[in-house]
PDB file of C-alpha atoms and ligand atoms in Angstrom:
ATOM      1  CA  MET F   1      -5.176  14.718   5.837  1.00 92.00           C
ATOM      2  CA  ARG F   2      -4.586  11.442   7.691  1.00 97.00           C
ATOM      3  CA  LEU F   3      -5.553   8.593   5.425  1.00 97.00           C
ATOM      4  CA  LEU F   4      -5.248   4.833   5.204  1.00 98.00           C
ATOM      5  CA  PHE F   5      -5.613   2.757   2.019  1.00 98.00           C
ATOM      6  CA  ILE F   6      -6.613  -0.887   2.353  1.00 98.00           C
ATOM      7  CA  GLY F   7      -7.378  -3.424  -0.375  1.00 97.00           C
ATOM      8  CA  ALA F   8      -6.193  -6.664  -1.930  1.00 97.00           C
ATOM      9  CA  PRO F   9      -2.693  -6.899  -3.382  1.00 96.00           C
ATOM     10  CA  GLY F  10      -2.768  -5.289  -6.814  1.00 94.00           C
ATOM     11  CA  SER F  11      -5.940  -3.280  -6.164  1.00 96.00           C
ATOM     12  CA  GLY F  12      -3.989  -0.065  -6.871  1.00 94.00           C
ATOM     13  CA  LYS F  13      -3.186   1.198  -3.375  1.00 96.00           C
ATOM     14  CA  GLY F  14       0.382   2.227  -4.223  1.00 93.00           C
ATOM     15  CA  THR F  15      -0.576   3.917  -7.504  1.00 91.00           C
ATOM     16  CA  GLN F  16      -3.326   6.014  -5.913  1.00 97.00           C
ATOM     17  CA  ALA F  17      -1.702   6.659  -2.521  1.00 97.00           C
ATOM     18  CA  LYS F  18       1.540   7.911  -4.073  1.00 94.00           C
ATOM     19  CA  ARG F  19      -0.301  10.353  -6.338  1.00 95.00           C
ATOM     20  CA  LEU F  20      -2.567  11.684  -3.596  1.00 96.00           C
ATOM     21  CA  ALA F  21       0.302  12.109  -1.113  1.00 97.00           C
ATOM     22  CA  GLU F  22       2.351  14.019  -3.698  1.00 95.00           C
ATOM     23  CA  GLU F  23      -0.590  16.252  -4.587  1.00 95.00           C
ATOM     24  CA  ARG F  24      -1.307  17.049  -0.913  1.00 95.00           C
ATOM     25  CA  GLY F  25       2.359  17.347   0.100  1.00 96.00           C
ATOM     26  CA  VAL F  26       2.252  14.682   2.828  1.00 97.00           C
ATOM     27  CA  PRO F  27       4.419  11.557   3.176  1.00 97.00           C
ATOM     28  CA  HIS F  28       3.318   8.306   1.530  1.00 97.00           C
ATOM     29  CA  ILE F  29       4.085   5.636   4.116  1.00 98.00           C
ATOM     30  CA  ALA F  30       4.067   2.260   2.363  1.00 97.00           C
ATOM     31  CA  THR F  31       5.289  -0.650   4.469  1.00 97.00           C
ATOM     32  CA  GLY F  32       5.996  -2.775   1.365  1.00 94.00           C
ATOM     33  CA  ASP F  33       8.370  -0.054   0.064  1.00 92.00           C
ATOM     34  CA  ILE F  34       9.991   0.341   3.515  1.00 95.00           C
ATOM     35  CA  LEU F  35      10.609  -3.422   3.737  1.00 95.00           C
ATOM     36  CA  ARG F  36      11.969  -3.718   0.186  1.00 91.00           C
ATOM     37  CA  GLU F  37      14.391  -0.860   0.919  1.00 92.00           C
ATOM     38  CA  ALA F  38      15.457  -2.572   4.171  1.00 95.00           C
ATOM     39  CA  ILE F  39      16.104  -5.785   2.200  1.00 94.00           C
ATOM     40  CA  ARG F  40      18.190  -3.869  -0.385  1.00 91.00           C
ATOM     41  CA  GLN F  41      20.240  -2.310   2.404  1.00 95.00           C
ATOM     42  CA  GLY F  42      20.586  -5.615   4.286  1.00 96.00           C
ATOM     43  CA  THR F  43      19.360  -4.187   7.619  1.00 96.00           C
ATOM     44  CA  PRO F  44      18.245  -6.547  10.453  1.00 96.00           C
ATOM     45  CA  VAL F  45      14.564  -5.802   9.643  1.00 96.00           C
ATOM     46  CA  GLY F  46      15.245  -6.537   5.967  1.00 96.00           C
ATOM     47  CA  ARG F  47      16.875  -9.882   6.784  1.00 96.00           C
ATOM     48  CA  GLU F  48      13.973 -10.814   9.042  1.00 96.00           C
ATOM     49  CA  ALA F  49      11.279  -9.803   6.521  1.00 96.00           C
ATOM     50  CA  GLN F  50      12.808 -11.217   3.322  1.00 96.00           C
ATOM     51  CA  PRO F  51      11.723 -14.889   3.614  1.00 96.00           C
ATOM     52  CA  TYR F  52       8.114 -13.933   4.426  1.00 96.00           C
ATOM     53  CA  ILE F  53       7.860 -11.540   1.479  1.00 95.00           C
ATOM     54  CA  ALA F  54       9.535 -13.981  -0.902  1.00 93.00           C
ATOM     55  CA  ALA F  55       6.974 -16.650   0.071  1.00 92.00           C
ATOM     56  CA  GLY F  56       3.986 -14.311  -0.374  1.00 92.00           C
ATOM     57  CA  GLY F  57       3.265 -14.436   3.368  1.00 94.00           C
ATOM     58  CA  LEU F  58       2.967 -11.713   6.010  1.00 96.00           C
ATOM     59  CA  VAL F  59       5.863 -10.379   8.083  1.00 97.00           C
ATOM     60  CA  PRO F  60       5.208 -10.992  11.843  1.00 97.00           C
ATOM     61  CA  ASP F  61       3.160  -8.329  13.650  1.00 98.00           C
ATOM     62  CA  ASP F  62       5.885  -7.423  16.193  1.00 96.00           C
ATOM     63  CA  VAL F  63       8.360  -6.596  13.402  1.00 97.00           C
ATOM     64  CA  MET F  64       5.803  -4.507  11.524  1.00 97.00           C
ATOM     65  CA  ILE F  65       4.666  -2.599  14.604  1.00 97.00           C
ATOM     66  CA  ARG F  66       8.307  -1.689  15.320  1.00 96.00           C
ATOM     67  CA  VAL F  67       8.748  -0.522  11.706  1.00 96.00           C
ATOM     68  CA  ILE F  68       5.675   1.711  11.828  1.00 97.00           C
ATOM     69  CA  GLU F  69       6.510   3.161  15.261  1.00 96.00           C
ATOM     70  CA  GLU F  70       9.950   4.137  13.986  1.00 95.00           C
ATOM     71  CA  ARG F  71       8.434   5.736  10.892  1.00 96.00           C
ATOM     72  CA  PHE F  72       5.914   7.760  12.926  1.00 96.00           C
ATOM     73  CA  ALA F  73       8.701   9.063  15.173  1.00 95.00           C
ATOM     74  CA  ARG F  74       9.852  11.194  12.223  1.00 96.00           C
ATOM     75  CA  PRO F  75       8.618  14.819  12.230  1.00 95.00           C
ATOM     76  CA  ASP F  76       7.254  14.822   8.648  1.00 95.00           C
ATOM     77  CA  VAL F  77       4.016  13.097   9.776  1.00 95.00           C
ATOM     78  CA  ALA F  78       2.970  16.241  11.674  1.00 93.00           C
ATOM     79  CA  GLY F  79       1.236  17.698   8.578  1.00 93.00           C
ATOM     80  CA  GLY F  80      -0.639  14.477   7.750  1.00 96.00           C
ATOM     81  CA  TYR F  81       0.156  11.190   6.018  1.00 97.00           C
ATOM     82  CA  VAL F  82      -1.114   8.583   3.579  1.00 98.00           C
ATOM     83  CA  LEU F  83      -0.653   5.069   4.966  1.00 98.00           C
ATOM     84  CA  ASP F  84      -0.566   2.124   2.552  1.00 97.00           C
ATOM     85  CA  GLY F  85      -0.016  -1.528   3.516  1.00 95.00           C
ATOM     86  CA  PHE F  86      -0.221  -1.151   7.294  1.00 97.00           C
ATOM     87  CA  PRO F  87      -2.216  -2.418   9.148  1.00 98.00           C
ATOM     88  CA  ARG F  88      -2.803  -5.838   7.582  1.00 98.00           C
ATOM     89  CA  THR F  89      -4.008  -7.798  10.633  1.00 98.00           C
ATOM     90  CA  LEU F  90      -6.291  -6.991  13.566  1.00 98.00           C
ATOM     91  CA  PRO F  91      -3.410  -6.843  16.102  1.00 98.00           C
ATOM     92  CA  GLN F  92      -1.664  -4.323  13.792  1.00 98.00           C
ATOM     93  CA  ALA F  93      -4.876  -2.256  13.525  1.00 98.00           C
ATOM     94  CA  GLU F  94      -5.243  -2.189  17.300  1.00 98.00           C
ATOM     95  CA  ALA F  95      -1.576  -1.215  17.782  1.00 98.00           C
ATOM     96  CA  LEU F  96      -1.925   1.550  15.173  1.00 98.00           C
ATOM     97  CA  GLU F  97      -5.039   2.919  16.834  1.00 98.00           C
ATOM     98  CA  ARG F  98      -3.258   3.089  20.212  1.00 97.00           C
ATOM     99  CA  MET F  99      -0.140   4.698  18.706  1.00 97.00           C
ATOM    100  CA  LEU F 100      -2.085   7.341  16.746  1.00 97.00           C
ATOM    101  CA  ALA F 101      -4.187   8.205  19.815  1.00 96.00           C
ATOM    102  CA  ARG F 102      -0.980   8.632  21.827  1.00 95.00           C
ATOM    103  CA  LEU F 103       0.463  10.908  19.127  1.00 93.00           C
ATOM    104  CA  GLY F 104      -2.808  12.841  18.753  1.00 93.00           C
ATOM    105  CA  ARG F 105      -2.922  12.035  15.002  1.00 93.00           C
ATOM    106  CA  PRO F 106      -5.941   9.706  14.505  1.00 96.00           C
ATOM    107  CA  LEU F 107      -7.117   8.592  11.038  1.00 97.00           C
ATOM    108  CA  ASP F 108      -9.672  10.801   9.225  1.00 95.00           C
ATOM    109  CA  ARG F 109     -10.656   8.195   6.619  1.00 97.00           C
ATOM    110  CA  VAL F 110      -9.974   4.641   5.501  1.00 98.00           C
ATOM    111  CA  LEU F 111     -10.362   3.961   1.782  1.00 98.00           C
ATOM    112  CA  LEU F 112     -11.106   0.384   0.741  1.00 98.00           C
ATOM    113  CA  LEU F 113     -10.109  -0.254  -2.890  1.00 98.00           C
ATOM    114  CA  GLU F 114     -12.391  -2.989  -4.241  1.00 98.00           C
ATOM    115  CA  CYS F 115     -11.426  -4.937  -7.354  1.00 96.00           C
ATOM    116  CA  PRO F 116     -12.261  -8.478  -8.624  1.00 96.00           C
ATOM    117  CA  GLU F 117      -9.579 -11.140  -8.163  1.00 93.00           C
ATOM    118  CA  GLU F 118      -9.016 -11.883 -11.893  1.00 93.00           C
ATOM    119  CA  ALA F 119      -8.260  -8.196 -12.446  1.00 95.00           C
ATOM    120  CA  VAL F 120      -5.807  -7.944  -9.541  1.00 95.00           C
ATOM    121  CA  LEU F 121      -3.967 -11.073 -10.706  1.00 95.00           C
ATOM    122  CA  ASP F 122      -3.511  -9.501 -14.153  1.00 94.00           C
ATOM    123  CA  ARG F 123      -2.312  -6.254 -12.551  1.00 94.00           C
ATOM    124  CA  ILE F 124       0.201  -7.991 -10.274  1.00 95.00           C
ATOM    125  CA  THR F 125       1.723 -10.296 -12.866  1.00 94.00           C
ATOM    126  CA  GLY F 126       2.068  -7.415 -15.389  1.00 94.00           C
ATOM    127  CA  ARG F 127       3.535  -4.951 -12.901  1.00 93.00           C
ATOM    128  CA  ARG F 128       7.033  -3.537 -13.242  1.00 94.00           C
ATOM    129  CA  THR F 129       8.427  -1.327 -10.460  1.00 90.00           C
ATOM    130  CA  CYS F 130      11.115   1.364 -10.507  1.00 92.00           C
ATOM    131  CA  GLU F 131      14.192   0.225  -8.576  1.00 86.00           C
ATOM    132  CA  VAL F 132      14.865   3.813  -7.490  1.00 87.00           C
ATOM    133  CA  CYS F 133      11.518   5.409  -6.510  1.00 86.00           C
ATOM    134  CA  GLY F 134       9.192   2.384  -6.334  1.00 83.00           C
ATOM    135  CA  MET F 135       6.741   3.845  -8.892  1.00 87.00           C
ATOM    136  CA  PRO F 136       4.546   1.017 -10.231  1.00 87.00           C
ATOM    137  CA  TYR F 137       4.026   0.567 -14.006  1.00 93.00           C
ATOM    138  CA  HIS F 138       2.160  -2.124 -15.932  1.00 93.00           C
ATOM    139  CA  VAL F 139       3.275  -3.730 -19.180  1.00 93.00           C
ATOM    140  CA  ARG F 140      -0.131  -3.038 -20.789  1.00 91.00           C
ATOM    141  CA  HIS F 141      -2.226  -0.725 -18.570  1.00 87.00           C
ATOM    142  CA  ARG F 142       0.483   1.768 -17.660  1.00 90.00           C
ATOM    143  CA  PRO F 143       3.606   1.347 -19.780  1.00 95.00           C
ATOM    144  CA  PRO F 144       6.522   3.737 -19.320  1.00 96.00           C
ATOM    145  CA  ARG F 145       7.465   6.063 -22.192  1.00 97.00           C
ATOM    146  CA  ARG F 146      10.682   4.057 -22.735  1.00 96.00           C
ATOM    147  CA  GLU F 147      10.495   0.309 -22.175  1.00 94.00           C
ATOM    148  CA  GLY F 148      12.137  -0.784 -18.921  1.00 95.00           C
ATOM    149  CA  VAL F 149      12.911   2.775 -17.745  1.00 97.00           C
ATOM    150  CA  CYS F 150      11.093   4.920 -15.142  1.00 96.00           C
ATOM    151  CA  ASP F 151       9.570   8.140 -16.585  1.00 96.00           C
ATOM    152  CA  ARG F 152      10.386  10.084 -13.427  1.00 94.00           C
ATOM    153  CA  ASP F 153      13.998   9.282 -12.638  1.00 95.00           C
ATOM    154  CA  GLY F 154      15.332   6.940 -15.340  1.00 96.00           C
ATOM    155  CA  GLY F 155      15.531   4.044 -12.821  1.00 96.00           C
ATOM    156  CA  ARG F 156      15.443   0.448 -14.097  1.00 96.00           C
ATOM    157  CA  LEU F 157      12.001  -1.224 -14.048  1.00 96.00           C
ATOM    158  CA  VAL F 158      12.046  -4.683 -12.503  1.00 94.00           C
ATOM    159  CA  GLN F 159       9.542  -7.398 -11.616  1.00 93.00           C
ATOM    160  CA  ARG F 160       9.114  -7.952  -7.867  1.00 88.00           C
ATOM    161  CA  GLU F 161      10.020 -11.457  -6.714  1.00 88.00           C
ATOM    162  CA  ASP F 162       6.549 -11.862  -5.154  1.00 91.00           C
ATOM    163  CA  ASP F 163       4.712 -10.891  -8.368  1.00 92.00           C
ATOM    164  CA  THR F 164       4.640 -14.365  -9.957  1.00 92.00           C
ATOM    165  CA  GLU F 165       1.195 -15.978 -10.233  1.00 92.00           C
ATOM    166  CA  PRO F 166       1.616 -18.629  -7.464  1.00 94.00           C
ATOM    167  CA  LYS F 167       2.911 -16.019  -4.997  1.00 94.00           C
ATOM    168  CA  ALA F 168       0.200 -13.548  -5.976  1.00 94.00           C
ATOM    169  CA  ARG F 169      -2.400 -16.252  -5.253  1.00 95.00           C
ATOM    170  CA  ARG F 170      -0.838 -16.896  -1.842  1.00 95.00           C
ATOM    171  CA  ARG F 171      -0.924 -13.144  -1.073  1.00 95.00           C
ATOM    172  CA  LEU F 172      -4.610 -13.060  -2.025  1.00 95.00           C
ATOM    173  CA  GLU F 173      -5.281 -15.982   0.359  1.00 95.00           C
ATOM    174  CA  LYS F 174      -3.502 -14.072   3.133  1.00 96.00           C
ATOM    175  CA  TYR F 175      -5.572 -11.000   2.336  1.00 96.00           C
ATOM    176  CA  ARG F 176      -8.822 -12.974   2.657  1.00 96.00           C
ATOM    177  CA  ALA F 177      -7.691 -14.778   5.834  1.00 97.00           C
ATOM    178  CA  GLU F 178      -6.104 -11.851   7.738  1.00 97.00           C
ATOM    179  CA  THR F 179      -6.590  -8.419   6.196  1.00 97.00           C
ATOM    180  CA  ALA F 180     -10.271  -8.574   5.188  1.00 97.00           C
ATOM    181  CA  ALA F 181     -11.106  -8.435   8.934  1.00 97.00           C
ATOM    182  CA  LEU F 182     -10.083  -4.756   8.872  1.00 98.00           C
ATOM    183  CA  VAL F 183     -13.211  -3.885   6.867  1.00 98.00           C
ATOM    184  CA  PRO F 184     -15.685  -4.436   9.751  1.00 98.00           C
ATOM    185  CA  PHE F 185     -13.095  -3.000  12.194  1.00 98.00           C
ATOM    186  CA  TYR F 186     -13.028   0.379  10.401  1.00 98.00           C
ATOM    187  CA  GLU F 187     -16.705   0.240   9.409  1.00 98.00           C
ATOM    188  CA  ALA F 188     -17.598   0.030  13.123  1.00 98.00           C
ATOM    189  CA  ARG F 189     -15.595   3.235  13.684  1.00 97.00           C
ATOM    190  CA  GLY F 190     -17.425   5.074  10.869  1.00 97.00           C
ATOM    191  CA  LEU F 191     -14.163   5.643   8.968  1.00 97.00           C
ATOM    192  CA  LEU F 192     -14.530   3.338   5.949  1.00 97.00           C
ATOM    193  CA  ARG F 193     -15.301   4.502   2.380  1.00 97.00           C
ATOM    194  CA  ARG F 194     -15.554   1.947  -0.435  1.00 97.00           C
ATOM    195  CA  VAL F 195     -13.999   2.812  -3.801  1.00 97.00           C
ATOM    196  CA  ASP F 196     -14.641   0.863  -7.025  1.00 97.00           C
ATOM    197  CA  ALA F 197     -11.015   0.237  -8.020  1.00 97.00           C
ATOM    198  CA  SER F 198     -11.828  -1.870 -11.102  1.00 97.00           C
ATOM    199  CA  ARG F 199     -11.981   1.199 -13.364  1.00 96.00           C
ATOM    200  CA  SER F 200      -9.158   3.179 -14.982  1.00 93.00           C
ATOM    201  CA  PRO F 201      -6.547   4.765 -12.667  1.00 92.00           C
ATOM    202  CA  GLU F 202      -7.888   8.228 -13.591  1.00 95.00           C
ATOM    203  CA  GLU F 203     -11.509   7.346 -12.716  1.00 97.00           C
ATOM    204  CA  VAL F 204     -10.408   5.718  -9.459  1.00 97.00           C
ATOM    205  CA  TYR F 205      -8.399   8.816  -8.552  1.00 97.00           C
ATOM    206  CA  ARG F 206     -11.403  11.094  -9.179  1.00 96.00           C
ATOM    207  CA  GLU F 207     -13.546   9.013  -6.827  1.00 96.00           C
ATOM    208  CA  ILE F 208     -10.809   9.040  -4.170  1.00 97.00           C
ATOM    209  CA  ARG F 209     -10.489  12.812  -4.368  1.00 95.00           C
ATOM    210  CA  SER F 210     -14.187  13.266  -3.861  1.00 93.00           C
ATOM    211  CA  ALA F 211     -14.152  10.772  -0.933  1.00 92.00           C
ATOM    212  CA  VAL F 212     -11.316  12.623   0.827  1.00 91.00           C
ATOM    213  CA  GLY F 213     -12.351  16.128  -0.157  1.00 83.00           C
ATOM    214  CA  ARG F 214     -13.258  17.218   3.322  1.00 57.00           C
ATOM    215  CA  ALA F 215     -10.425  15.259   4.940  1.00 58.00           C
ATOM    216  CA  GLY F 216      -7.966  17.545   3.234  1.00 49.00           C
ATOM    217  CA  GLY F 217      -7.028  19.769   6.181  1.00 50.00           C
ATOM    218  CA  GLY F 218      -3.522  19.793   7.640  1.00 46.00           C
ATOM    219  CA  GLY F 219      -2.272  17.848  10.675  1.00 47.00           C
TER     220      GLY F 219
HETATM  221  P1  AP5 T 301       3.079  -4.385  -0.534  1.00 83.89           P
HETATM  222  O1  AP5 T 301       4.157  -3.805  -1.320  1.00 83.89           O
HETATM  223  O2  AP5 T 301       2.262  -3.510   0.353  1.00 83.89           O
HETATM  224  O3  AP5 T 301       2.194  -5.242  -1.495  1.00 83.89           O
HETATM  225  P2  AP5 T 301       0.587  -5.457  -1.650  1.00 83.89           P
HETATM  226  O4  AP5 T 301      -0.313  -5.002  -0.582  1.00 83.89           O
HETATM  227  O5  AP5 T 301       0.512  -6.906  -1.960  1.00 83.89           O
HETATM  228  O6  AP5 T 301       0.182  -4.523  -2.684  1.00 83.89           O
HETATM  229  P3  AP5 T 301       0.769  -4.371  -4.064  1.00 83.89           P
HETATM  230  O7  AP5 T 301       1.998  -3.511  -3.990  1.00 83.89           O
HETATM  231  O8  AP5 T 301       0.935  -5.723  -4.710  1.00 83.89           O
HETATM  232  O9  AP5 T 301      -0.403  -3.692  -4.862  1.00 83.89           O
HETATM  233  P4  AP5 T 301      -1.055  -2.250  -4.799  1.00 83.89           P
HETATM  234  O10 AP5 T 301      -2.445  -2.393  -4.268  1.00 83.89           O
HETATM  235  O11 AP5 T 301      -0.161  -1.241  -4.160  1.00 83.89           O
HETATM  236  O12 AP5 T 301      -1.178  -1.989  -6.356  1.00 83.89           O
HETATM  237  P5  AP5 T 301      -0.325  -1.060  -7.346  1.00 83.89           P
HETATM  238  O13 AP5 T 301      -0.756   0.351  -7.222  1.00 83.89           O
HETATM  239  O14 AP5 T 301       1.140  -1.382  -7.275  1.00 83.89           O
HETATM  240  O15 AP5 T 301       3.680  -5.524   0.421  1.00 83.89           O
HETATM  241  C1  AP5 T 301       4.557  -6.530  -0.067  1.00 83.89           C
HETATM  242  C2  AP5 T 301       4.812  -7.570   1.002  1.00 83.89           C
HETATM  243  O16 AP5 T 301       5.422  -6.952   2.168  1.00 83.89           O
HETATM  244  C3  AP5 T 301       3.559  -8.264   1.565  1.00 83.89           C
HETATM  245  O17 AP5 T 301       3.144  -9.349   0.753  1.00 83.89           O
HETATM  246  C4  AP5 T 301       4.078  -8.720   2.949  1.00 83.89           C
HETATM  247  O18 AP5 T 301       4.875  -9.867   2.857  1.00 83.89           O
HETATM  248  C5  AP5 T 301       4.965  -7.561   3.377  1.00 83.89           C
HETATM  249  N1  AP5 T 301       4.230  -6.553   4.175  1.00 83.89           N
HETATM  250  C6  AP5 T 301       4.019  -5.238   3.869  1.00 83.89           C
HETATM  251  N2  AP5 T 301       3.297  -4.631   4.826  1.00 83.89           N
HETATM  252  C7  AP5 T 301       3.055  -5.586   5.776  1.00 83.89           C
HETATM  253  C8  AP5 T 301       2.340  -5.581   7.001  1.00 83.89           C
HETATM  254  N3  AP5 T 301       1.720  -4.478   7.442  1.00 83.89           N
HETATM  255  N4  AP5 T 301       2.265  -6.734   7.693  1.00 83.89           N
HETATM  256  C9  AP5 T 301       2.878  -7.860   7.279  1.00 83.89           C
HETATM  257  N5  AP5 T 301       3.569  -7.934   6.112  1.00 83.89           N
HETATM  258  C10 AP5 T 301       3.652  -6.807   5.363  1.00 83.89           C
HETATM  259  O19 AP5 T 301      -0.920  -1.612  -8.744  1.00 83.89           O
HETATM  260  C11 AP5 T 301      -0.673  -2.919  -9.187  1.00 83.89           C
HETATM  261  C12 AP5 T 301      -0.460  -2.919 -10.713  1.00 83.89           C
HETATM  262  O20 AP5 T 301      -1.683  -2.575 -11.364  1.00 83.89           O
HETATM  263  C13 AP5 T 301       0.579  -1.902 -11.214  1.00 83.89           C
HETATM  264  O21 AP5 T 301       1.239  -2.469 -12.300  1.00 83.89           O
HETATM  265  C14 AP5 T 301      -0.263  -0.692 -11.639  1.00 83.89           C
HETATM  266  O22 AP5 T 301       0.376   0.059 -12.667  1.00 83.89           O
HETATM  267  C15 AP5 T 301      -1.539  -1.371 -12.139  1.00 83.89           C
HETATM  268  N6  AP5 T 301      -2.741  -0.589 -11.867  1.00 83.89           N
HETATM  269  C16 AP5 T 301      -3.002   0.174 -10.755  1.00 83.89           C
HETATM  270  N7  AP5 T 301      -4.233   0.707 -10.840  1.00 83.89           N
HETATM  271  C17 AP5 T 301      -4.765   0.257 -12.020  1.00 83.89           C
HETATM  272  C18 AP5 T 301      -6.054   0.460 -12.670  1.00 83.89           C
HETATM  273  N8  AP5 T 301      -7.009   1.225 -12.090  1.00 83.89           N
HETATM  274  N9  AP5 T 301      -6.272  -0.174 -13.843  1.00 83.89           N
HETATM  275  C19 AP5 T 301      -5.294  -0.954 -14.425  1.00 83.89           C
HETATM  276  N10 AP5 T 301      -4.069  -1.146 -13.854  1.00 83.89           N
HETATM  277  C20 AP5 T 301      -3.816  -0.569 -12.672  1.00 83.89           C
END
């Protein structure tokens, strides 16, 4: 299974991609998580990315393409992968297509999670994320068993610095201006499937499973 999730910030990409990747035993490659970890560790990529993320903008394409090439050099992608958060611009999509062709690991499907803007704003501003594993929770829609603590590993749940309303609105503007262009790009390649992501996480997951059913093979 070689899958890509696209969709507005807060549409549920991380929630669904993480679950599907765990169920299928393939890596969940989320560029937002990779960048936040780089910032925590103070690496050169982290220092370069931090101001863009903090402002709700996009990290430059050349940095992101380097990040994804390094990630795909690891052997765990041989059995498939679930990509989430990359590409986000047309130059990134073109670079990804070239890289995957070179590696002989092209995408099987692209899932577009569609959700109205008022709903994604509510999801983003209510989100709390585990500091250890990155698992997203929501103060109302998906609370942890113990307030402020991750169910899986006991990590502290924190609010991301880009999850305030003004920054969420800026991220949505960026999505409309840059990332929405990926929809016709993947539609033209016959890869795109639309998923109604406004429903409950369980209902969304069921639809995703049926959309990827036949893309479930290895490699
Ligand atoms: P990233 O971490 O990828 O952020 P994002 O795309 O803005 O997506 P989110 O993480 O906000 O949302 P999501 O769709 O994953 O939703 P989630 O499942 O968490 O990137 C962060 C930043 O890094 C970017 O802004 C950019 O600066 C930079 N970056 C990363 N990749 C880049 C690239 N390729 N190029 C340039 N810059 C890049 O769900 C959201 C909330 O809703 C959670 O609380 C969840 O519990 C809840 N929820 C989920 N599903 C449902 C449901 N069905 N019903 C109710 N609640 C739900």
